[in-house]
Amino acid sequence: MSRLNTLNFTIPTPVQAAAIPPALEGRDVLATAQTGTGKTLGYLIPAVELLQKVEADRSAQVLVLLPTRELAMQVEAAFRSIRPSTKMQAALVVGGMNEGPQLDAIRRGARIIVATPGRLEDYLKRRLVKLSGIRVLVLDEVDRMLDMGFQPAIARIAEQIPTTCQTLCYSATLEGAIMKVAGKYLKNPARIEIGSVLKPSENIELRSFEVEQDKKLELLEHLLEAEEGSFMVFVRTKHGADRIAQRLTRAGVPSARIHGDRTQSQRNAALRSFSEGRERVLVATDVAARGIDVKHVAHVVNFDLPKEPEDFVHRVGRTGRASAKGIASSFATPGDRKLLNKIEKTLSVQMKRFRVRAVA
């Protein structure tokens, strides 16, 4: 409580208020909630409580599985911010980073392992980590993990964990494959659903601009001049991300970029400079749409429309987090009208429509 008070976490979000009590009782939890609702603390607080109770046991007792390195790094940082003592160590187990420090943390008796499935399975095959002491398994963003093809890896990892362990499962949706996973690993779970899971937060003002493809950059520059605050700009291709970030930087708007061809250290540096305000714009492909929690993103811009309504929700969810307000602007060419209508219909939303003839 002292750590939470220091961090000004005084009132739990709805998903935290619903998920923490059954988790503290040792029940399995199956939760769906909109992005940005505070679900990470919804499972980390019960995990820390458990670790304090079994302090004498020096093996890893909590395993958190996540789809991406960025998300795993954020969860590990959130754990460090609320742990009661530096003696309660965590091991970050992810690909694309030096494995030496990861293995050192495990050998030194990390109490919680925060991992992506691929790298953890690699360590299991090489017998570098044991999961026989795990008491709590967290499957976070399980829908995304299944999308990325991690279901076989999750199954093989779960075979190494005691069947008596408590499982906390978080997902943005509960489609067929996710329900199969839930049925396989959860026992009589507390079912938590906060708001519509496939709908943007009501804190976000949704706008769309009909604009020709060759006028999109001008429109983005116009919005940057007219509006205040930071911008996260989503594009479809890595080349597009590079081109836009370079153009904006040359125009005097410091911009960072994240996409699949950037190394992990480059991604980390881009995220850090954006979150600390040294660069006003972060241009990203969908690799960054889920899980990245940068506080106070004022604007999300869909420079290119996402192909699926679900991806729209995850992109615009980078703004309007917790109780903050945000603006999401979507650029649609005349050829995108059908896609725009599909997004609105599927999500039951109506964007404020603007048509751009020419940008001053």
C-alpha atoms as a printed R data frame, in Angstrom:
    type eleno elety resid chain resno       x       y       z
1   ATOM     1    CA   MET     A     1   0.000   0.000   0.000
2   ATOM     2    CA   SER     A     2   2.883   2.322   0.774
3   ATOM     3    CA   ARG     A     3   4.360   1.832  -2.708
4   ATOM     4    CA   LEU     A     4   0.976   2.302  -4.371
5   ATOM     5    CA   ASN     A     5   0.344   5.498  -2.386
6   ATOM     6    CA   THR     A     6   3.772   6.840  -3.366
7   ATOM     7    CA   LEU     A     7   2.841   6.257  -7.026
8   ATOM     8    CA   ASN     A     8  -0.547   7.991  -6.483
9   ATOM     9    CA   PHE     A     9  -2.500   4.796  -7.174
10  ATOM    10    CA   THR     A    10  -5.328   5.517  -4.758
11  ATOM    11    CA   ILE     A    11  -8.534   4.521  -6.557
12  ATOM    12    CA   PRO     A    12  -8.576   1.227  -8.490
13  ATOM    13    CA   THR     A    13  -9.846   1.237 -12.050
14  ATOM    14    CA   PRO     A    14 -12.980  -0.893 -12.666
15  ATOM    15    CA   VAL     A    15 -10.976  -3.849 -13.992
16  ATOM    16    CA   GLN     A    16  -8.619  -3.686 -10.996
17  ATOM    17    CA   ALA     A    17 -11.550  -3.498  -8.553
18  ATOM    18    CA   ALA     A    18 -13.155  -6.535 -10.206
19  ATOM    19    CA   ALA     A    19 -10.034  -8.673 -10.790
20  ATOM    20    CA   ILE     A    20  -7.921  -8.159  -7.676
21  ATOM    21    CA   PRO     A    21 -10.300  -9.656  -5.011
22  ATOM    22    CA   PRO     A    22 -10.850 -13.050  -6.719
23  ATOM    23    CA   ALA     A    23  -7.152 -13.223  -7.632
24  ATOM    24    CA   LEU     A    24  -6.221 -12.616  -3.962
25  ATOM    25    CA   GLU     A    25  -8.562 -15.459  -2.997
26  ATOM    26    CA   GLY     A    26  -6.593 -17.778  -5.284
27  ATOM    27    CA   ARG     A    27  -9.285 -18.059  -7.955
28  ATOM    28    CA   ASP     A    28  -8.552 -18.227 -11.656
29  ATOM    29    CA   VAL     A    29  -9.585 -15.072 -13.560
30  ATOM    30    CA   LEU     A    30 -10.785 -14.661 -17.142
31  ATOM    31    CA   ALA     A    31 -10.938 -10.950 -17.939
32  ATOM    32    CA   THR     A    32 -11.747  -8.885 -21.002
33  ATOM    33    CA   ALA     A    33 -11.309  -5.143 -20.856
34  ATOM    34    CA   GLN     A    34 -10.578  -2.231 -23.135
35  ATOM    35    CA   THR     A    35  -6.963  -1.272 -23.562
36  ATOM    36    CA   GLY     A    36  -5.636   1.351 -21.138
37  ATOM    37    CA   THR     A    37  -7.863   0.220 -18.253
38  ATOM    38    CA   GLY     A    38  -5.071  -0.704 -15.844
39  ATOM    39    CA   LYS     A    39  -5.204  -4.492 -16.160
40  ATOM    40    CA   THR     A    40  -1.435  -4.867 -15.586
41  ATOM    41    CA   LEU     A    41  -1.766  -3.853 -11.932
42  ATOM    42    CA   GLY     A    42  -4.891  -6.022 -11.818
43  ATOM    43    CA   TYR     A    43  -2.617  -9.072 -11.891
44  ATOM    44    CA   LEU     A    44   0.666  -7.646 -10.531
45  ATOM    45    CA   ILE     A    45  -0.815  -6.551  -7.185
46  ATOM    46    CA   PRO     A    46  -2.073 -10.082  -6.344
47  ATOM    47    CA   ALA     A    47   1.269 -11.470  -7.598
48  ATOM    48    CA   VAL     A    48   3.245  -9.231  -5.219
49  ATOM    49    CA   GLU     A    49   0.906 -10.184  -2.343
50  ATOM    50    CA   LEU     A    50   1.578 -13.864  -3.013
51  ATOM    51    CA   LEU     A    51   5.347 -13.334  -3.258
52  ATOM    52    CA   GLN     A    52   5.362 -11.587   0.118
53  ATOM    53    CA   LYS     A    53   3.526 -14.526   1.717
54  ATOM    54    CA   VAL     A    54   5.969 -17.124   0.356
55  ATOM    55    CA   GLU     A    55   9.105 -15.065   0.902
56  ATOM    56    CA   ALA     A    56  11.092 -18.038   2.181
57  ATOM    57    CA   ASP     A    57  10.761 -19.793  -1.177
58  ATOM    58    CA   ARG     A    58  13.529 -18.439  -3.411
59  ATOM    59    CA   SER     A    59  12.397 -20.016  -6.704
60  ATOM    60    CA   ALA     A    60  10.267 -18.308  -9.375
61  ATOM    61    CA   GLN     A    61   6.599 -18.486  -8.356
62  ATOM    62    CA   VAL     A    62   4.966 -16.162 -10.898
63  ATOM    63    CA   LEU     A    63   5.183 -16.409 -14.697
64  ATOM    64    CA   VAL     A    64   3.745 -13.682 -16.929
65  ATOM    65    CA   LEU     A    65   3.542 -14.521 -20.654
66  ATOM    66    CA   LEU     A    66   3.128 -11.656 -23.135
67  ATOM    67    CA   PRO     A    67   3.161 -11.340 -26.928
68  ATOM    68    CA   THR     A    68   5.888  -8.693 -27.433
69  ATOM    69    CA   ARG     A    69   9.182  -7.516 -25.981
70  ATOM    70    CA   GLU     A    70   7.888  -3.980 -25.505
71  ATOM    71    CA   LEU     A    71   4.921  -5.132 -23.468
72  ATOM    72    CA   ALA     A    72   7.093  -7.503 -21.402
73  ATOM    73    CA   MET     A    73   9.531  -4.678 -20.640
74  ATOM    74    CA   GLN     A    74   6.696  -2.437 -19.474
75  ATOM    75    CA   VAL     A    75   5.229  -5.135 -17.227
76  ATOM    76    CA   GLU     A    76   8.638  -5.813 -15.685
77  ATOM    77    CA   ALA     A    77   9.089  -2.064 -15.062
78  ATOM    78    CA   ALA     A    78   5.602  -1.876 -13.485
79  ATOM    79    CA   PHE     A    79   6.511  -4.781 -11.184
80  ATOM    80    CA   ARG     A    80   9.699  -3.023 -10.084
81  ATOM    81    CA   SER     A    81   7.693   0.126  -9.308
82  ATOM    82    CA   ILE     A    82   5.356  -1.638  -6.863
83  ATOM    83    CA   ARG     A    83   7.543  -4.352  -5.316
84  ATOM    84    CA   PRO     A    84   8.085  -3.812  -1.579
85  ATOM    85    CA   SER     A    85  11.838  -4.483  -1.697
86  ATOM    86    CA   THR     A    86  14.669  -4.675  -4.215
87  ATOM    87    CA   LYS     A    87  15.258  -8.211  -2.924
88  ATOM    88    CA   MET     A    88  12.128  -9.237  -4.851
89  ATOM    89    CA   GLN     A    89  13.811  -9.683  -8.219
90  ATOM    90    CA   ALA     A    90  12.249 -10.161 -11.656
91  ATOM    91    CA   ALA     A    91  13.717 -11.831 -14.731
92  ATOM    92    CA   LEU     A    92  12.874 -10.375 -18.137
93  ATOM    93    CA   VAL     A    93  13.011 -13.200 -20.695
94  ATOM    94    CA   VAL     A    94  12.593 -11.891 -24.248
95  ATOM    95    CA   GLY     A    95  14.172 -12.271 -27.676
96  ATOM    96    CA   GLY     A    96  16.250  -9.619 -29.404
97  ATOM    97    CA   MET     A    97  18.218  -8.772 -26.263
98  ATOM    98    CA   ASN     A    98  21.393 -10.119 -24.642
99  ATOM    99    CA   GLU     A    99  20.542 -13.340 -22.840
100 ATOM   100    CA   GLY     A   100  23.359 -12.983 -20.272
101 ATOM   101    CA   PRO     A   101  21.542 -10.578 -17.897
102 ATOM   102    CA   GLN     A   102  18.326 -12.584 -18.329
103 ATOM   103    CA   LEU     A   103  19.988 -15.834 -17.257
104 ATOM   104    CA   ASP     A   104  21.836 -14.075 -14.418
105 ATOM   105    CA   ALA     A   105  18.518 -12.819 -13.043
106 ATOM   106    CA   ILE     A   106  17.077 -16.356 -13.142
107 ATOM   107    CA   ARG     A   107  20.163 -17.828 -11.432
108 ATOM   108    CA   ARG     A   108  20.074 -15.147  -8.722
109 ATOM   109    CA   GLY     A   109  16.607 -16.318  -7.709
110 ATOM   110    CA   ALA     A   110  14.156 -14.113  -9.593
111 ATOM   111    CA   ARG     A   111  10.717 -14.494  -7.996
112 ATOM   112    CA   ILE     A   112   8.759 -13.508 -11.120
113 ATOM   113    CA   ILE     A   113   9.548 -14.267 -14.765
114 ATOM   114    CA   VAL     A   114   8.114 -11.874 -17.378
115 ATOM   115    CA   ALA     A   115   8.541 -13.522 -20.759
116 ATOM   116    CA   THR     A   116   7.618 -13.853 -24.389
117 ATOM   117    CA   PRO     A   117   6.838 -17.496 -25.298
118 ATOM   118    CA   GLY     A   118   9.562 -17.962 -27.923
119 ATOM   119    CA   ARG     A   119  12.565 -17.042 -25.780
120 ATOM   120    CA   LEU     A   120  11.199 -18.828 -22.689
121 ATOM   121    CA   GLU     A   121  10.662 -22.027 -24.647
122 ATOM   122    CA   ASP     A   122  14.236 -21.769 -25.938
123 ATOM   123    CA   TYR     A   123  15.527 -21.595 -22.340
124 ATOM   124    CA   LEU     A   124  13.345 -24.560 -21.349
125 ATOM   125    CA   LYS     A   125  14.711 -26.664 -24.216
126 ATOM   126    CA   ARG     A   126  18.255 -25.799 -23.102
127 ATOM   127    CA   ARG     A   127  17.325 -26.552 -19.461
128 ATOM   128    CA   LEU     A   128  18.328 -23.063 -18.359
129 ATOM   129    CA   VAL     A   129  15.137 -22.380 -16.422
130 ATOM   130    CA   LYS     A   130  12.768 -24.446 -14.270
131 ATOM   131    CA   LEU     A   131   9.062 -23.737 -13.879
132 ATOM   132    CA   SER     A   132   8.252 -26.416 -11.307
133 ATOM   133    CA   GLY     A   133   7.767 -23.782  -8.570
134 ATOM   134    CA   ILE     A   134   5.271 -21.603 -10.487
135 ATOM   135    CA   ARG     A   135   2.143 -20.883  -8.429
136 ATOM   136    CA   VAL     A   136   0.603 -18.170 -10.659
137 ATOM   137    CA   LEU     A   137   0.521 -18.132 -14.478
138 ATOM   138    CA   VAL     A   138  -0.585 -14.922 -16.198
139 ATOM   139    CA   LEU     A   139  -1.537 -15.029 -19.889
140 ATOM   140    CA   ASP     A   140  -1.771 -11.375 -20.932
141 ATOM   141    CA   GLU     A   141  -2.978 -10.226 -24.377
142 ATOM   142    CA   VAL     A   142  -3.729 -13.905 -25.057
143 ATOM   143    CA   ASP     A   143  -5.641 -13.020 -28.242
144 ATOM   144    CA   ARG     A   144  -2.528 -11.349 -29.632
145 ATOM   145    CA   MET     A   145  -0.333 -14.318 -28.634
146 ATOM   146    CA   LEU     A   146  -2.646 -16.653 -30.566
147 ATOM   147    CA   ASP     A   147  -2.627 -14.278 -33.568
148 ATOM   148    CA   MET     A   148   1.168 -14.490 -33.559
149 ATOM   149    CA   GLY     A   149   1.139 -18.306 -33.587
150 ATOM   150    CA   PHE     A   150   2.260 -18.864 -29.981
151 ATOM   151    CA   GLN     A   151  -0.423 -21.412 -29.056
152 ATOM   152    CA   PRO     A   152   1.903 -24.473 -29.414
153 ATOM   153    CA   ALA     A   153   4.640 -22.730 -27.397
154 ATOM   154    CA   ILE     A   154   2.153 -21.802 -24.645
155 ATOM   155    CA   ALA     A   155   0.985 -25.434 -24.497
156 ATOM   156    CA   ARG     A   156   4.563 -26.724 -24.177
157 ATOM   157    CA   ILE     A   157   5.373 -24.134 -21.485
158 ATOM   158    CA   ALA     A   158   2.190 -24.996 -19.562
159 ATOM   159    CA   GLU     A   159   3.276 -28.664 -19.476
160 ATOM   160    CA   GLN     A   160   6.255 -27.600 -17.329
161 ATOM   161    CA   ILE     A   161   4.055 -25.811 -14.767
162 ATOM   162    CA   PRO     A   162   2.251 -27.545 -11.852
163 ATOM   163    CA   THR     A   163  -1.405 -28.247 -12.684
164 ATOM   164    CA   THR     A   164  -2.349 -26.743  -9.314
165 ATOM   165    CA   CYS     A   165  -1.177 -23.254 -10.305
166 ATOM   166    CA   GLN     A   166  -3.569 -20.299 -10.409
167 ATOM   167    CA   THR     A   167  -4.140 -18.885 -13.919
168 ATOM   168    CA   LEU     A   168  -5.073 -15.293 -14.746
169 ATOM   169    CA   CYS     A   169  -6.036 -14.782 -18.382
170 ATOM   170    CA   TYR     A   170  -6.503 -11.357 -20.021
171 ATOM   171    CA   SER     A   171  -7.712 -10.786 -23.571
172 ATOM   172    CA   ALA     A   172  -9.257  -7.993 -25.625
173 ATOM   173    CA   THR     A   173 -11.713 -10.430 -27.209
174 ATOM   174    CA   LEU     A   174 -13.090 -13.891 -26.409
175 ATOM   175    CA   GLU     A   175 -13.368 -15.507 -29.814
176 ATOM   176    CA   GLY     A   176 -13.378 -19.294 -30.366
177 ATOM   177    CA   ALA     A   177  -9.650 -20.051 -30.091
178 ATOM   178    CA   ILE     A   178  -9.316 -17.914 -26.962
179 ATOM   179    CA   MET     A   179 -12.211 -19.715 -25.274
180 ATOM   180    CA   LYS     A   180 -10.492 -23.039 -26.061
181 ATOM   181    CA   VAL     A   181  -7.326 -21.812 -24.340
182 ATOM   182    CA   ALA     A   182  -9.380 -20.562 -21.383
183 ATOM   183    CA   GLY     A   183 -11.167 -23.912 -21.155
184 ATOM   184    CA   LYS     A   184  -7.850 -25.753 -21.190
185 ATOM   185    CA   TYR     A   185  -5.975 -23.762 -18.542
186 ATOM   186    CA   LEU     A   186  -8.593 -22.135 -16.285
187 ATOM   187    CA   LYS     A   187 -10.647 -23.828 -13.585
188 ATOM   188    CA   ASN     A   188 -14.006 -22.224 -12.688
189 ATOM   189    CA   PRO     A   189 -12.644 -18.710 -13.355
190 ATOM   190    CA   ALA     A   190 -14.091 -15.442 -12.106
191 ATOM   191    CA   ARG     A   191 -15.415 -13.881 -15.340
192 ATOM   192    CA   ILE     A   192 -14.770 -10.154 -15.665
193 ATOM   193    CA   GLU     A   193 -15.901  -7.973 -18.555
194 ATOM   194    CA   ILE     A   194 -15.444  -4.224 -18.313
195 ATOM   195    CA   GLY     A   195 -17.339  -2.243 -20.957
196 ATOM   196    CA   SER     A   196 -17.324  -3.260 -24.597
197 ATOM   197    CA   VAL     A   197 -14.118  -5.049 -25.469
198 ATOM   198    CA   LEU     A   198 -14.334  -4.140 -29.139
199 ATOM   199    CA   LYS     A   199 -15.024  -0.448 -28.856
200 ATOM   200    CA   PRO     A   200 -12.776   2.575 -28.383
201 ATOM   201    CA   SER     A   201 -12.838   4.324 -25.019
202 ATOM   202    CA   GLU     A   202 -15.479   7.016 -24.662
203 ATOM   203    CA   ASN     A   203 -12.657   9.376 -23.654
204 ATOM   204    CA   ILE     A   204 -11.464   9.454 -27.266
205 ATOM   205    CA   GLU     A   205 -12.849  11.910 -29.829
206 ATOM   206    CA   LEU     A   206 -12.954  10.104 -33.194
207 ATOM   207    CA   ARG     A   207 -12.411  12.113 -36.386
208 ATOM   208    CA   SER     A   208 -11.946  11.077 -40.005
209 ATOM   209    CA   PHE     A   209 -10.521  13.120 -42.869
210 ATOM   210    CA   GLU     A   210 -11.192  12.220 -46.495
211 ATOM   211    CA   VAL     A   211  -7.945  13.145 -48.211
212 ATOM   212    CA   GLU     A   212  -6.034  12.179 -51.347
213 ATOM   213    CA   GLN     A   213  -3.010   9.939 -50.746
214 ATOM   214    CA   ASP     A   214  -0.521  12.599 -51.881
215 ATOM   215    CA   LYS     A   215  -2.012  15.174 -49.475
216 ATOM   216    CA   LYS     A   216  -1.756  13.079 -46.309
217 ATOM   217    CA   LEU     A   217   1.643  14.428 -45.233
218 ATOM   218    CA   GLU     A   218   0.466  18.003 -45.647
219 ATOM   219    CA   LEU     A   219  -2.609  17.228 -43.566
220 ATOM   220    CA   LEU     A   220  -0.468  15.681 -40.824
221 ATOM   221    CA   GLU     A   221   1.803  18.746 -40.779
222 ATOM   222    CA   HIS     A   222  -1.309  20.960 -40.589
223 ATOM   223    CA   LEU     A   223  -2.644  19.017 -37.566
224 ATOM   224    CA   LEU     A   224   0.732  19.265 -35.856
225 ATOM   225    CA   GLU     A   225   0.640  23.051 -36.281
226 ATOM   226    CA   ALA     A   226  -3.003  23.400 -35.231
227 ATOM   227    CA   GLU     A   227  -3.057  21.029 -32.244
228 ATOM   228    CA   GLU     A   228  -1.020  20.757 -29.070
229 ATOM   229    CA   GLY     A   229   0.536  17.701 -27.466
230 ATOM   230    CA   SER     A   230   2.241  14.517 -28.603
231 ATOM   231    CA   PHE     A   231   1.247  12.466 -31.649
232 ATOM   232    CA   MET     A   232   1.449   8.724 -32.281
233 ATOM   233    CA   VAL     A   233   1.137   8.136 -36.036
234 ATOM   234    CA   PHE     A   234   0.308   4.671 -37.411
235 ATOM   235    CA   VAL     A   235   1.300   3.625 -40.919
236 ATOM   236    CA   ARG     A   236   1.042   0.380 -42.859
237 ATOM   237    CA   THR     A   237   4.666  -0.093 -43.969
238 ATOM   238    CA   LYS     A   238   8.155   0.177 -42.508
239 ATOM   239    CA   HIS     A   239   9.246   2.319 -45.473
240 ATOM   240    CA   GLY     A   240   6.320   4.666 -44.816
241 ATOM   241    CA   ALA     A   241   7.311   5.015 -41.169
242 ATOM   242    CA   ASP     A   242  10.893   5.925 -42.107
243 ATOM   243    CA   ARG     A   243   9.788   8.388 -44.792
244 ATOM   244    CA   ILE     A   244   7.288  10.241 -42.581
245 ATOM   245    CA   ALA     A   245   9.589  10.455 -39.540
246 ATOM   246    CA   GLN     A   246  12.443  11.803 -41.682
247 ATOM   247    CA   ARG     A   247  10.190  14.338 -43.437
248 ATOM   248    CA   LEU     A   248   8.769  15.635 -40.138
249 ATOM   249    CA   THR     A   249  12.214  15.884 -38.539
250 ATOM   250    CA   ARG     A   250  13.498  17.864 -41.542
251 ATOM   251    CA   ALA     A   251  10.454  20.154 -41.158
252 ATOM   252    CA   GLY     A   252  11.457  20.897 -37.552
253 ATOM   253    CA   VAL     A   253   9.167  18.399 -35.766
254 ATOM   254    CA   PRO     A   254  11.401  15.929 -33.861
255 ATOM   255    CA   SER     A   255  10.101  12.435 -34.680
256 ATOM   256    CA   ALA     A   256  11.002   8.890 -33.671
257 ATOM   257    CA   ARG     A   257   9.972   5.654 -35.389
258 ATOM   258    CA   ILE     A   258   9.298   2.035 -34.447
259 ATOM   259    CA   HIS     A   259   8.881  -0.885 -36.830
260 ATOM   260    CA   GLY     A   260   9.989  -4.465 -37.390
261 ATOM   261    CA   ASP     A   261  13.354  -3.616 -38.988
262 ATOM   262    CA   ARG     A   262  14.482  -1.498 -36.024
263 ATOM   263    CA   THR     A   263  16.679  -3.268 -33.458
264 ATOM   264    CA   GLN     A   264  15.425  -3.652 -29.919
265 ATOM   265    CA   SER     A   265  17.816  -0.979 -28.651
266 ATOM   266    CA   GLN     A   266  16.609   1.403 -31.389
267 ATOM   267    CA   ARG     A   267  12.975   0.711 -30.436
268 ATOM   268    CA   ASN     A   268  13.751   1.264 -26.761
269 ATOM   269    CA   ALA     A   269  15.525   4.547 -27.518
270 ATOM   270    CA   ALA     A   270  12.634   5.751 -29.722
271 ATOM   271    CA   LEU     A   271  10.046   4.916 -27.053
272 ATOM   272    CA   ARG     A   272  12.106   6.573 -24.335
273 ATOM   273    CA   SER     A   273  12.700   9.797 -26.263
274 ATOM   274    CA   PHE     A   274   8.998   9.997 -27.167
275 ATOM   275    CA   SER     A   275   7.706   9.230 -23.664
276 ATOM   276    CA   GLU     A   276  10.140  11.759 -22.144
277 ATOM   277    CA   GLY     A   277   9.014  14.437 -24.606
278 ATOM   278    CA   ARG     A   278  12.283  14.866 -26.493
279 ATOM   279    CA   GLU     A   279  10.457  13.894 -29.693
280 ATOM   280    CA   ARG     A   280   6.890  15.028 -30.246
281 ATOM   281    CA   VAL     A   281   5.914  12.370 -32.794
282 ATOM   282    CA   LEU     A   282   6.271   8.593 -32.757
283 ATOM   283    CA   VAL     A   283   5.625   6.960 -36.152
284 ATOM   284    CA   ALA     A   284   4.857   3.264 -35.878
285 ATOM   285    CA   THR     A   285   3.662   0.207 -37.725
286 ATOM   286    CA   ASP     A   286   1.244  -2.139 -35.954
287 ATOM   287    CA   VAL     A   287   4.130  -3.773 -34.110
288 ATOM   288    CA   ALA     A   288   3.660  -0.887 -31.646
289 ATOM   289    CA   ALA     A   289  -0.130  -0.800 -31.523
290 ATOM   290    CA   ARG     A   290  -0.611  -3.182 -28.635
291 ATOM   291    CA   GLY     A   291   0.753  -2.944 -25.184
292 ATOM   292    CA   ILE     A   292   2.853   0.187 -25.461
293 ATOM   293    CA   ASP     A   293   1.788   2.372 -22.562
294 ATOM   294    CA   VAL     A   294   3.112   5.903 -23.005
295 ATOM   295    CA   LYS     A   295   1.434   8.357 -20.687
296 ATOM   296    CA   HIS     A   296  -0.242  11.477 -22.022
297 ATOM   297    CA   VAL     A   297  -0.398  10.722 -25.759
298 ATOM   298    CA   ALA     A   298  -2.696  13.537 -26.907
299 ATOM   299    CA   HIS     A   299  -3.313  12.385 -30.486
300 ATOM   300    CA   VAL     A   300  -3.355   9.156 -32.444
301 ATOM   301    CA   VAL     A   301  -3.306   9.489 -36.230
302 ATOM   302    CA   ASN     A   302  -4.195   6.580 -38.513
303 ATOM   303    CA   PHE     A   303  -2.113   7.848 -41.443
304 ATOM   304    CA   ASP     A   304  -3.077   4.585 -43.156
305 ATOM   305    CA   LEU     A   305  -6.302   2.919 -42.063
306 ATOM   306    CA   PRO     A   306  -5.861  -0.459 -40.355
307 ATOM   307    CA   LYS     A   307  -7.323  -3.416 -42.226
308 ATOM   308    CA   GLU     A   308  -9.295  -4.755 -39.253
309 ATOM   309    CA   PRO     A   309 -11.616  -2.951 -36.815
310 ATOM   310    CA   GLU     A   310  -9.900  -4.683 -33.887
311 ATOM   311    CA   ASP     A   311  -6.576  -3.122 -34.915
312 ATOM   312    CA   PHE     A   312  -8.320   0.276 -34.999
313 ATOM   313    CA   VAL     A   313  -9.316  -0.193 -31.339
314 ATOM   314    CA   HIS     A   314  -5.767  -1.088 -30.325
315 ATOM   315    CA   ARG     A   315  -4.230   1.810 -32.231
316 ATOM   316    CA   VAL     A   316  -6.543   4.520 -30.932
317 ATOM   317    CA   GLY     A   317  -6.287   3.031 -27.446
318 ATOM   318    CA   ARG     A   318  -2.816   4.593 -27.158
319 ATOM   319    CA   THR     A   319  -4.634   7.840 -26.263
320 ATOM   320    CA   GLY     A   320  -7.498   8.481 -23.841
321 ATOM   321    CA   ARG     A   321  -5.987   6.092 -21.302
322 ATOM   322    CA   ALA     A   322  -7.385   5.802 -17.761
323 ATOM   323    CA   SER     A   323  -9.418   9.008 -17.311
324 ATOM   324    CA   ALA     A   324  -7.494  11.203 -19.778
325 ATOM   325    CA   LYS     A   325  -9.056  12.651 -22.944
326 ATOM   326    CA   GLY     A   326  -7.625  12.007 -26.385
327 ATOM   327    CA   ILE     A   327  -8.211  12.597 -30.093
328 ATOM   328    CA   ALA     A   328  -7.917   9.960 -32.827
329 ATOM   329    CA   SER     A   329  -7.781  11.155 -36.437
330 ATOM   330    CA   SER     A   330  -8.077   8.731 -39.349
331 ATOM   331    CA   PHE     A   331  -6.939   9.645 -42.865
332 ATOM   332    CA   ALA     A   332  -9.078   7.947 -45.511
333 ATOM   333    CA   THR     A   333  -8.627   8.211 -49.256
334 ATOM   334    CA   PRO     A   334 -11.763   8.142 -51.431
335 ATOM   335    CA   GLY     A   335 -10.964   4.465 -52.052
336 ATOM   336    CA   ASP     A   336 -11.036   3.794 -48.292
337 ATOM   337    CA   ARG     A   337 -14.737   4.646 -47.869
338 ATOM   338    CA   LYS     A   338 -15.852   1.009 -47.648
339 ATOM   339    CA   LEU     A   339 -13.175   0.200 -45.077
340 ATOM   340    CA   LEU     A   340 -14.052   3.282 -43.025
341 ATOM   341    CA   ASN     A   341 -17.736   2.318 -43.060
342 ATOM   342    CA   LYS     A   342 -16.840  -1.240 -42.016
343 ATOM   343    CA   ILE     A   343 -14.849   0.050 -39.032
344 ATOM   344    CA   GLU     A   344 -17.693   2.323 -37.926
345 ATOM   345    CA   LYS     A   345 -20.345  -0.367 -38.353
346 ATOM   346    CA   THR     A   346 -18.380  -3.119 -36.592
347 ATOM   347    CA   LEU     A   347 -17.460  -0.909 -33.638
348 ATOM   348    CA   SER     A   348 -20.827   0.914 -33.489
349 ATOM   349    CA   VAL     A   349 -19.085   4.290 -33.618
350 ATOM   350    CA   GLN     A   350 -19.618   7.431 -35.660
351 ATOM   351    CA   MET     A   351 -16.582   9.537 -36.480
352 ATOM   352    CA   LYS     A   352 -16.794  13.266 -37.086
353 ATOM   353    CA   ARG     A   353 -16.279  13.499 -40.855
354 ATOM   354    CA   PHE     A   354 -14.116  16.116 -42.544
355 ATOM   355    CA   ARG     A   355 -13.258  16.414 -46.232
356 ATOM   356    CA   VAL     A   356  -9.915  17.909 -47.229
357 ATOM   357    CA   ARG     A   357  -9.787  19.730 -50.550
358 ATOM   358    CA   ALA     A   358  -6.467  21.468 -50.054
359 ATOM   359    CA   VAL     A   359  -4.322  22.016 -47.005
360 ATOM   360    CA   ALA     A   360  -2.986  25.484 -46.391
